[in-house]
CSV table of C-alpha atoms in Angstrom, one decimal:
chain,number,residue,atom,x,y,z
A,1,MET,CA,-5.2,-101.8,64.0
A,2,SER,CA,-4.9,-99.3,60.9
A,3,ARG,CA,-3.5,-95.9,61.3
A,4,ALA,CA,-7.0,-94.7,59.9
A,5,VAL,CA,-8.9,-96.6,62.5
A,6,LEU,CA,-6.4,-95.2,65.3
A,7,THR,CA,-6.9,-91.5,64.2
A,8,LYS,CA,-10.6,-92.2,64.2
A,9,HIS,CA,-10.4,-93.3,67.8
A,10,PHE,CA,-8.3,-90.6,68.8
A,11,LEU,CA,-10.3,-87.8,67.3
A,12,ARG,CA,-13.3,-88.9,69.3
A,13,ALA,CA,-11.1,-88.8,72.5
A,14,CYS,CA,-9.7,-85.5,71.9
A,15,PRO,CA,-11.0,-81.9,71.7
A,16,VAL,CA,-11.6,-80.9,68.1
A,17,ARG,CA,-9.9,-77.5,68.7
A,18,VAL,CA,-6.7,-79.3,69.0
A,19,PHE,CA,-6.7,-80.1,65.0
A,20,ARG,CA,-8.8,-76.8,64.1
A,21,PRO,CA,-7.1,-73.9,64.8
A,22,ALA,CA,-9.3,-70.6,65.0
A,23,PRO,CA,-9.6,-69.3,61.6
A,24,ARG,CA,-7.6,-66.0,61.0
A,25,LYS,CA,-9.4,-62.7,60.4
A,26,PHE,CA,-8.2,-60.8,57.4
A,27,SER,CA,-8.3,-57.4,59.3
A,28,VAL,CA,-7.9,-56.7,62.9
A,29,LEU,CA,-9.1,-53.4,62.7
A,30,PRO,CA,-12.4,-52.4,63.7
A,31,ALA,CA,-14.6,-51.4,60.6
A,32,CYS,CA,-15.2,-47.7,61.7
A,33,ARG,CA,-11.0,-47.0,62.4
A,34,TYR,CA,-9.1,-44.8,60.5
A,35,ASP,CA,-6.5,-46.6,59.0
A,36,GLY,CA,-3.6,-46.5,61.3
A,37,LEU,CA,-5.3,-44.6,63.9
A,38,TYR,CA,-6.0,-45.6,67.5
A,39,LYS,CA,-9.2,-46.9,68.0
A,40,ASP,CA,-10.0,-44.7,70.7
A,41,LEU,CA,-9.9,-41.6,68.6
A,42,SER,CA,-12.7,-42.6,66.2
A,43,ALA,CA,-15.1,-41.4,68.8
A,44,THR,CA,-16.2,-38.4,66.1
A,45,LYS,CA,-15.9,-40.2,63.4
A,46,LEU,CA,-19.4,-40.6,61.3
A,47,ARG,CA,-20.2,-44.0,61.2
A,48,LYS,CA,-20.6,-44.0,57.5
A,49,THR,CA,-19.2,-46.3,54.8
A,50,TRP,CA,-17.8,-44.6,51.4
A,51,LEU,CA,-20.2,-46.5,49.6
A,52,GLN,CA,-23.0,-44.8,51.7
A,53,ALA,CA,-21.2,-41.0,51.4
A,54,LEU,CA,-21.0,-41.4,47.7
A,55,ALA,CA,-24.4,-42.5,47.3
A,56,GLU,CA,-25.8,-39.6,49.3
A,57,ARG,CA,-23.8,-37.4,47.2
A,58,GLU,CA,-25.2,-38.5,44.4
A,59,ALA,CA,-28.8,-38.1,46.0
A,60,GLY,CA,-27.8,-34.6,47.0
A,61,VAL,CA,-28.2,-35.1,50.7
A,62,ASN,CA,-26.5,-32.5,52.6
A,63,PRO,CA,-25.7,-32.6,56.3
A,64,THR,CA,-28.3,-30.3,58.4
A,65,PRO,CA,-27.1,-28.8,61.6
A,66,THR,CA,-29.2,-29.1,64.7
A,67,ARG,CA,-28.6,-25.2,65.4
A,68,ASP,CA,-28.6,-22.0,63.6
A,69,LEU,CA,-24.9,-21.7,63.2
A,70,THR,CA,-25.6,-18.1,62.4
A,71,GLU,CA,-26.2,-17.5,66.0
A,72,LYS,CA,-23.6,-16.7,68.4
A,73,PRO,CA,-22.5,-19.9,70.3
A,74,ALA,CA,-22.5,-19.8,74.5
A,75,PRO,CA,-19.2,-19.4,75.8
A,76,LYS,CA,-17.4,-22.3,77.5
A,77,ARG,CA,-14.5,-23.6,79.9
A,78,MET,CA,-11.2,-24.8,78.9
A,79,THR,CA,-12.0,-27.8,81.1
A,80,GLU,CA,-14.9,-28.6,78.9
A,81,SER,CA,-12.7,-29.4,75.4
A,82,TYR,CA,-10.3,-31.3,77.7
A,83,HIS,CA,-9.8,-34.8,76.3
A,84,LYS,CA,-7.3,-37.8,77.4
A,85,ILE,CA,-6.2,-41.3,76.4
A,86,ILE,CA,-3.7,-44.0,77.2
A,87,LEU,CA,-1.9,-45.8,74.5
A,88,PRO,CA,-1.3,-48.9,76.3
A,89,LEU,CA,2.4,-49.7,74.5
A,90,SER,CA,3.5,-51.7,77.8
A,91,LYS,CA,0.6,-54.1,77.8
A,92,ASP,CA,-0.3,-54.5,74.2
A,93,GLU,CA,2.7,-56.1,71.8
A,94,TRP,CA,0.2,-55.8,68.9
A,95,LEU,CA,-0.5,-52.1,69.4
A,96,VAL,CA,3.1,-51.5,69.6
A,97,ASP,CA,3.8,-53.6,66.4
A,98,SER,CA,1.6,-51.0,64.7
A,99,TYR,CA,3.7,-48.1,66.3
A,100,VAL,CA,7.2,-49.3,65.3
A,101,ASN,CA,9.5,-48.5,62.3
A,102,ALA,CA,11.9,-51.1,60.6
A,103,SER,CA,14.7,-50.4,63.6
A,104,GLY,CA,12.2,-51.0,66.3
A,105,GLN,CA,11.9,-47.5,67.1
A,106,LEU,CA,8.4,-45.4,67.9
A,107,ARG,CA,7.4,-44.6,64.5
A,108,LEU,CA,6.5,-40.9,65.0
A,109,GLY,CA,4.5,-40.2,62.0
A,110,SER,CA,2.1,-42.7,63.3
A,111,LEU,CA,1.9,-40.9,66.5
A,112,PHE,CA,1.6,-37.5,64.3
A,113,GLN,CA,-2.0,-38.9,63.2
A,114,ASP,CA,-3.1,-39.6,66.5
A,115,LEU,CA,-2.3,-36.0,67.6
A,116,ASP,CA,-4.1,-34.4,64.6
A,117,ALA,CA,-7.1,-36.7,65.7
A,118,LEU,CA,-6.9,-35.5,69.3
A,119,ALA,CA,-7.2,-32.1,68.1
A,120,GLY,CA,-10.0,-32.8,66.1
A,121,VAL,CA,-11.9,-34.6,69.2
A,122,VAL,CA,-10.9,-31.7,71.2
A,123,SER,CA,-12.2,-28.9,68.8
A,124,TYR,CA,-15.2,-30.8,68.6
A,125,LYS,CA,-15.6,-31.2,72.5
A,126,HIS,CA,-15.6,-27.2,72.1
A,127,THR,CA,-18.2,-26.5,69.0
A,128,GLY,CA,-20.4,-29.7,69.1
A,129,PRO,CA,-21.1,-31.7,66.3
A,130,ASP,CA,-22.7,-29.5,63.7
A,131,THR,CA,-19.7,-27.6,62.3
A,132,ALA,CA,-17.0,-29.1,60.4
A,133,ASN,CA,-13.4,-28.7,62.0
A,134,VAL,CA,-10.6,-28.7,59.9
A,135,THR,CA,-6.8,-28.5,60.7
A,136,ALA,CA,-5.5,-25.1,59.5
A,137,ALA,CA,-1.9,-25.2,61.1
A,138,VAL,CA,0.6,-27.4,63.1
A,139,ASP,CA,2.3,-24.4,65.2
A,140,ARG,CA,5.3,-26.7,66.8
A,141,ILE,CA,5.8,-30.4,67.6
A,142,SER,CA,8.6,-30.5,69.7
A,143,ILE,CA,10.4,-33.3,71.7
A,144,ILE,CA,11.4,-32.5,75.1
A,145,ASN,CA,12.2,-35.9,76.7
A,146,PRO,CA,12.7,-38.7,74.6
A,147,LEU,CA,11.4,-42.3,75.6
A,148,GLU,CA,14.4,-44.6,76.5
A,149,GLU,CA,11.9,-47.7,76.4
A,150,PHE,CA,8.6,-48.3,75.4
A,151,CYS,CA,5.8,-47.4,78.1
A,152,ASP,CA,2.2,-46.3,77.9
A,153,LEU,CA,1.8,-43.0,76.8
A,154,GLU,CA,-0.8,-40.2,77.8
A,155,LEU,CA,-2.1,-38.0,74.9
A,156,SER,CA,-3.9,-35.2,76.4
A,157,GLY,CA,-5.4,-31.8,75.2
A,158,PHE,CA,-7.5,-28.7,75.6
A,159,VAL,CA,-8.7,-25.7,73.7
A,160,SER,CA,-6.3,-23.2,74.9
A,161,TYR,CA,-7.3,-19.9,72.6
A,162,VAL,CA,-10.0,-19.0,70.4
A,163,GLY,CA,-10.4,-16.3,67.9
A,164,SER,CA,-13.7,-15.9,65.7
A,165,SER,CA,-13.6,-19.1,64.0
A,166,SER,CA,-10.5,-20.6,65.0
A,167,MET,CA,-9.0,-22.5,68.2
A,168,GLU,CA,-5.7,-23.3,69.3
A,169,VAL,CA,-5.6,-26.7,70.8
A,170,SER,CA,-2.8,-27.6,73.2
A,171,ILE,CA,-1.5,-31.2,73.2
A,172,GLU,CA,1.1,-33.1,75.4
A,173,ALA,CA,2.3,-36.6,75.4
A,174,ARG,CA,3.8,-38.1,78.5
A,175,LYS,CA,4.6,-41.2,80.2
A,176,ALA,CA,1.5,-42.5,81.7
A,177,GLY,CA,1.3,-41.7,85.5
A,178,HIS,CA,4.2,-39.5,85.3
A,179,LEU,CA,3.1,-35.8,86.2
A,180,GLY,CA,6.5,-33.9,86.2
A,181,ASP,CA,8.4,-32.2,83.7
A,182,ASP,CA,11.0,-35.5,83.0
A,183,GLY,CA,7.8,-37.6,82.0
A,184,LEU,CA,6.8,-35.0,79.2
A,185,LEU,CA,7.8,-36.9,75.7
A,186,LEU,CA,6.3,-34.1,73.5
A,187,THR,CA,4.1,-30.6,73.3
A,188,CYS,CA,2.4,-29.2,70.2
A,189,ALA,CA,-0.4,-26.8,69.3
A,190,PHE,CA,-2.5,-27.2,66.5
A,191,THR,CA,-4.7,-24.3,64.7
A,192,MET,CA,-8.5,-25.5,64.1
A,193,VAL,CA,-11.0,-23.7,62.1
A,194,ALA,CA,-14.9,-24.3,62.2
A,195,LEU,CA,-16.4,-24.4,58.8
A,196,ASN,CA,-20.1,-24.2,58.3
A,197,PRO,CA,-20.8,-27.8,56.2
A,198,ALA,CA,-23.2,-26.3,54.1
A,199,THR,CA,-21.4,-23.1,53.0
A,200,LYS,CA,-17.4,-24.3,53.6
A,201,LYS,CA,-17.2,-20.8,55.2
A,202,PRO,CA,-15.8,-20.2,58.7
A,203,THR,CA,-18.3,-20.0,61.5
A,204,GLN,CA,-18.2,-18.5,65.3
A,205,VAL,CA,-16.9,-20.6,67.6
A,206,SER,CA,-17.6,-20.3,71.7
A,207,PRO,CA,-15.7,-17.9,73.4
A,208,LEU,CA,-13.9,-19.2,76.4
A,209,ILE,CA,-14.6,-18.4,80.2
A,210,ILE,CA,-11.3,-17.7,81.9
A,211,GLU,CA,-11.6,-17.9,85.2
A,212,THR,CA,-8.3,-19.0,87.3
A,213,PRO,CA,-4.8,-17.1,87.1
A,214,GLU,CA,-3.5,-20.1,85.3
A,215,GLU,CA,-6.2,-20.0,82.4
A,216,LYS,CA,-5.4,-16.5,82.1
A,217,ASN,CA,-1.7,-17.2,81.5
A,218,ILE,CA,-2.4,-20.0,79.0
A,219,PHE,CA,-5.0,-17.6,77.0
A,220,ARG,CA,-2.2,-14.8,76.9
A,221,ARG,CA,0.2,-17.3,75.7
A,222,GLY,CA,-2.3,-18.2,72.8
A,223,GLU,CA,-2.6,-14.7,72.1
A,224,ALA,CA,1.0,-14.0,71.7
A,225,HIS,CA,1.6,-17.2,69.4
A,226,LYS,CA,-1.5,-15.6,67.0
A,227,THR,CA,0.4,-12.3,67.3
A,228,ALA,CA,3.7,-13.7,66.7
A,229,LYS,CA,2.6,-15.5,63.3
A,230,LYS,CA,1.1,-12.5,62.1
A,231,ALA,CA,4.5,-10.6,62.3
A,232,LEU,CA,6.3,-13.7,60.7
A,233,ALA,CA,3.8,-13.5,57.7
A,234,LYS,CA,4.4,-9.5,57.4
A,235,ALA,CA,8.1,-10.4,57.3
A,236,SER,CA,7.9,-13.1,54.9
A,237,LEU,CA,10.6,-13.0,52.3
A,238,THR,CA,7.7,-13.3,49.7
A,239,THR,CA,6.8,-9.6,50.5
A,240,GLN,CA,10.0,-8.4,51.7
A,241,THR,CA,13.9,-8.2,50.6
A,242,PRO,CA,16.3,-9.8,52.8
A,243,THR,CA,18.2,-8.0,55.3
A,244,PRO,CA,21.5,-6.6,54.8
A,245,GLU,CA,23.1,-9.5,56.8
A,246,GLU,CA,21.3,-12.2,54.7
A,247,SER,CA,22.1,-10.4,51.6
A,248,LEU,CA,25.9,-10.5,52.5
A,249,LEU,CA,25.4,-14.2,53.0
A,250,VAL,CA,23.7,-15.0,49.8
A,251,HIS,CA,26.8,-13.2,48.1
A,252,THR,CA,29.5,-14.8,49.9
A,253,THR,CA,27.9,-18.3,49.2
A,254,TYR,CA,27.7,-17.4,45.5
A,255,LEU,CA,31.4,-16.2,45.4
A,256,THR,CA,32.3,-19.8,46.9
A,257,ASN,CA,30.3,-21.2,44.7
A,258,LEU,CA,32.4,-19.4,41.5
A,259,GLN,CA,35.6,-20.8,42.9
A,260,TYR,CA,34.1,-24.6,43.2
A,261,THR,CA,32.7,-23.9,39.6
A,262,ASP,CA,35.9,-22.1,38.0
A,263,PRO,CA,36.9,-24.0,35.1
A,264,GLU,CA,40.8,-22.7,35.0
A,265,ASN,CA,41.4,-23.2,38.8
A,266,PRO,CA,38.6,-25.1,40.5
A,267,LEU,CA,38.6,-24.7,44.1
A,268,PRO,CA,37.8,-28.5,45.6
A,269,LYS,CA,34.6,-28.6,47.1
A,270,PRO,CA,34.2,-30.3,50.5
A,271,GLU,CA,32.5,-33.7,50.3
A,272,THR,CA,30.7,-32.6,53.2
A,273,THR,CA,29.0,-29.7,51.1
A,274,ILE,CA,26.0,-30.8,49.1
A,275,TYR,CA,24.0,-28.9,46.3
A,276,MET,CA,20.1,-28.2,47.5
A,277,SER,CA,19.3,-29.6,43.9
A,278,LYS,CA,21.1,-32.8,44.6
A,279,THR,CA,18.7,-33.3,48.1
A,280,SER,CA,15.5,-33.3,46.8
A,281,ILE,CA,13.4,-36.6,46.8
A,282,SER,CA,9.8,-36.8,45.7
A,283,SER,CA,6.7,-39.0,46.1
A,284,THR,CA,3.3,-39.4,44.5
A,285,ALA,CA,0.2,-41.3,45.6
A,286,ILE,CA,-3.5,-41.0,44.8
A,287,MET,CA,-5.8,-40.3,48.0
A,288,GLN,CA,-7.9,-43.5,48.7
A,289,PRO,CA,-11.1,-42.9,51.0
A,290,GLN,CA,-9.7,-44.9,53.8
A,291,TYR,CA,-7.8,-41.9,54.9
A,292,ARG,CA,-10.6,-39.6,54.5
A,293,ASN,CA,-11.8,-37.3,57.6
A,294,ARG,CA,-15.0,-37.4,59.7
A,295,HIS,CA,-16.6,-35.4,56.4
A,296,SER,CA,-16.0,-38.2,54.1
A,297,PHE,CA,-14.5,-36.2,50.9
A,298,MET,CA,-11.5,-34.6,52.2
A,299,ILE,CA,-8.0,-36.2,53.5
A,300,PHE,CA,-7.5,-36.5,57.2
A,301,GLY,CA,-4.8,-34.2,58.2
A,302,GLY,CA,-2.9,-36.6,60.2
A,303,TYR,CA,-2.3,-38.7,57.2
A,304,LEU,CA,-0.7,-35.9,55.4
A,305,LEU,CA,1.9,-35.3,58.6
A,306,LYS,CA,2.8,-38.6,58.6
A,307,GLU,CA,3.6,-38.9,55.1
A,308,THR,CA,5.5,-35.7,55.0
A,309,MET,CA,7.3,-36.8,58.2
A,310,GLU,CA,8.5,-39.9,56.3
A,311,LEU,CA,9.4,-38.4,53.0
A,312,ALA,CA,11.4,-35.7,55.1
A,313,PHE,CA,13.0,-38.2,57.4
A,314,CYS,CA,13.8,-40.2,54.1
A,315,CYS,CA,15.6,-36.9,52.3
A,316,CYS,CA,17.5,-36.6,55.3
A,317,SER,CA,18.6,-40.2,55.6
A,318,ALA,CA,19.6,-40.0,51.9
A,319,PHE,CA,21.2,-36.7,52.5
A,320,ALA,CA,23.5,-37.5,55.7
A,321,HIS,CA,23.9,-41.6,54.6
A,322,SER,CA,22.9,-42.2,58.3
A,323,ARG,CA,19.9,-42.3,60.5
A,324,PRO,CA,18.5,-38.9,61.8
A,325,THR,CA,16.9,-38.0,65.0
A,326,PHE,CA,13.6,-36.3,64.9
A,327,LEU,CA,13.5,-32.7,67.0
A,328,SER,CA,10.7,-31.1,65.8
A,329,LEU,CA,8.1,-30.1,63.2
A,330,ASP,CA,8.4,-26.4,63.0
A,331,PRO,CA,5.2,-23.7,62.5
A,332,SER,CA,3.4,-25.6,59.3
A,333,THR,CA,0.2,-24.7,57.1
A,334,PHE,CA,-2.4,-26.5,55.4
A,335,ASP,CA,-3.2,-24.0,52.8
A,336,ALA,CA,-5.9,-26.0,51.2
A,337,PRO,CA,-8.0,-29.5,51.6
A,338,VAL,CA,-6.6,-32.5,49.7
A,339,PRO,CA,-9.6,-34.7,48.4
A,340,VAL,CA,-10.2,-38.1,48.2
A,341,GLY,CA,-9.4,-39.3,44.7
A,342,SER,CA,-7.0,-36.4,44.1
A,343,ILE,CA,-3.2,-37.0,43.2
A,344,LEU,CA,-0.8,-35.8,46.2
A,345,TYR,CA,2.7,-34.7,45.1
A,346,LEU,CA,5.1,-34.1,47.5
A,347,LYS,CA,8.8,-32.4,47.8
A,348,ALA,CA,11.0,-33.1,50.3
A,349,THR,CA,14.5,-30.7,50.2
A,350,VAL,CA,17.2,-29.9,52.6
A,351,ALA,CA,16.5,-26.5,53.2
A,352,TYR,CA,19.5,-25.5,55.9
A,353,THR,CA,22.0,-27.1,58.0
A,354,GLU,CA,24.0,-25.7,61.0
A,355,HIS,CA,26.5,-27.4,63.1
A,356,TRP,CA,25.7,-28.5,66.4
A,357,LYS,CA,27.5,-30.3,68.8
A,358,ASN,CA,29.5,-33.4,67.4
A,359,GLY,CA,27.0,-33.3,64.3
A,360,SER,CA,24.3,-31.2,62.5
A,361,ARG,CA,20.8,-29.9,62.9
A,362,VAL,CA,19.1,-30.2,59.2
A,363,GLN,CA,16.1,-28.5,58.4
A,364,VAL,CA,14.0,-30.1,55.7
A,365,SER,CA,11.0,-28.6,53.7
A,366,VAL,CA,8.2,-30.7,52.3
A,367,GLN,CA,6.2,-28.8,49.6
A,368,SER,CA,2.7,-30.5,49.0
A,369,SER,CA,0.3,-30.0,46.0
A,370,VAL,CA,-2.7,-31.9,44.7
A,371,ARG,CA,-4.0,-32.3,41.2
A,372,ASP,CA,-7.7,-32.9,40.4
A,373,VAL,CA,-7.5,-35.8,38.2
A,374,GLU,CA,-10.8,-34.6,36.3
A,375,HIS,CA,-10.0,-31.3,35.6
A,376,GLY,CA,-6.0,-31.4,35.9
A,377,SER,CA,-5.8,-28.3,37.9
A,378,LEU,CA,-2.8,-28.2,40.4
A,379,THR,CA,-3.3,-26.7,43.9
A,380,GLU,CA,-0.3,-26.0,46.4
A,381,THR,CA,-1.6,-27.6,49.7
A,382,GLY,CA,1.1,-26.6,52.2
A,383,VAL,CA,4.7,-26.6,53.4
A,384,PHE,CA,6.0,-28.7,56.2
A,385,ASN,CA,9.2,-28.0,57.9
A,386,TYR,CA,11.1,-30.7,60.1
A,387,THR,CA,14.2,-30.7,61.8
A,388,PHE,CA,16.6,-33.5,62.5
A,389,PHE,CA,19.9,-34.0,64.1
A,390,VAL,CA,22.5,-36.3,62.4
A,391,GLU,CA,26.1,-37.2,63.7
A,392,ARG,CA,27.8,-35.8,60.7
A,393,LYS,CA,29.3,-32.1,60.1
A,394,LEU,CA,27.4,-31.4,56.6
A,395,GLU,CA,26.5,-28.3,54.8
A,396,VAL,CA,23.8,-27.4,52.5
A,397,MET,CA,24.3,-25.0,49.2
A,398,PRO,CA,21.8,-23.1,47.5
A,399,VAL,CA,22.9,-21.9,44.1
A,400,THR,CA,19.8,-20.5,42.7
A,401,TYR,CA,18.0,-17.3,44.0
A,402,SER,CA,15.1,-19.5,44.5
A,403,GLU,CA,17.3,-21.5,46.7
A,404,PHE,CA,18.7,-18.9,48.5
A,405,ILE,CA,15.2,-17.8,49.7
A,406,THR,CA,14.1,-21.2,50.8
A,407,PHE,CA,17.6,-21.2,52.4
A,408,LEU,CA,17.1,-18.1,54.1
A,409,ASP,CA,13.8,-18.7,55.3
A,410,ALA,CA,14.7,-21.9,56.9
A,411,ARG,CA,17.5,-20.1,58.7
A,412,ARG,CA,14.8,-17.8,60.3
A,413,ARG,CA,12.9,-20.8,61.5
A,414,ALA,CA,16.3,-22.0,62.9
A,415,LYS,CA,17.2,-19.2,64.9
A,416,GLN,CA,13.4,-19.0,66.4
A,417,GLN,CA,13.9,-22.7,67.3
A,418,ALA,CA,17.2,-21.9,69.1
A,419,MET,CA,15.4,-19.6,71.7
A,420,VAL,CA,13.3,-22.7,72.6
A,421,SER,CA,15.3,-23.6,75.7
A,422,ASP,CA,13.5,-26.7,76.8
A,423,MET,CA,13.7,-29.0,73.5
A,424,ASP,CA,15.7,-31.9,73.0
A,425,ASP,CA,19.0,-31.6,71.4
A,426,GLY,CA,18.8,-34.7,69.5
A,427,THR,CA,22.1,-36.6,71.2
A,428,ALA,CA,20.4,-38.9,74.1
A,429,SER,CA,19.5,-42.3,73.6
A,430,ARG,CA,16.3,-43.3,72.8
A,431,VAL,CA,13.3,-45.4,71.3
A,432,THR,CA,12.0,-42.7,69.4
A,433,GLU,CA,13.1,-41.9,65.9
């Protein structure tokens, strides 16, 4: 019997599926998901394609609120905005695949996207769907207990403080099922602002109903954060001169650099001392609609956190010639929105270093700006400050006055960070970056 006849009889006797594997899909992501965002956080995303959004804008269709945004909204409890999701990293290996870096560690930039999205979900549970809620600032993201292995993560948050149009959203990520302090991975706080979608002006948010002693303490802490931020803004080096101590530090550093550059008898500069101007790296990208926010025409804040975090990571790696460990995202602001279709410019620079244990803490400042392609105007959109630990004793040296101001500003943040007692020091083994 010929091979063709044998094959024919065999195919009749065996299921066709043995020889016809299921066709592969081009995408494993549901159509309504943000690119790179966990599916359970898409709950408040409008089910509207980019082409539909463009068509509606061309036709002059504007969102119509279902309530009068000029009226004062009814008070709400903290518990009403509470939201929790579980990232099943111990059960879904393909989900883990979307959260790991090249070294097999948890990619924190991807997790930051989820944190910002969760802050959005929480804020809409407080305001309702009629407002346009935007991220105004990240007050801090701090690693408390690094993960030693991949496990299910519980992300939860609630509105902990409100102003007239702003909300502080407190968020934590912890090992699922671990309620004690040892199960806490990180804590963070986002400041969200509610806008009228028609006028793009701030609109009132519901005041909070404070009932228990614990809620009173949480609310007071939010008030303290707001007061501290105002005090820092008043003491900014853009409005005040450096202190006598800071001026002495600038002058001493200046004299040291003169010795390094003396043409007749130069003092050898240590290899571990690196000029600030030599540490900068930049990136440029056009903003695509796949990274748009709920309101279609602006870029999702979590995407910006991811991009700035990963550029800061690259900057610190190039500076230290080793893999850095993330410690915290220090208070950072979103000063202006980033439109879809614009060009985003990011510049990361090592702003400050200090020796710590067997290595150094390195603070990287990432400046963000956006260019309107049609009009050519350039707008500053925010500054993001990341702190890492590296296992080398290194120093960054400013030279110009502008660099000294950057250095002193970062030094002030480092002093504030030193007062955070429960923050990870970066020396323990971990699977997080």
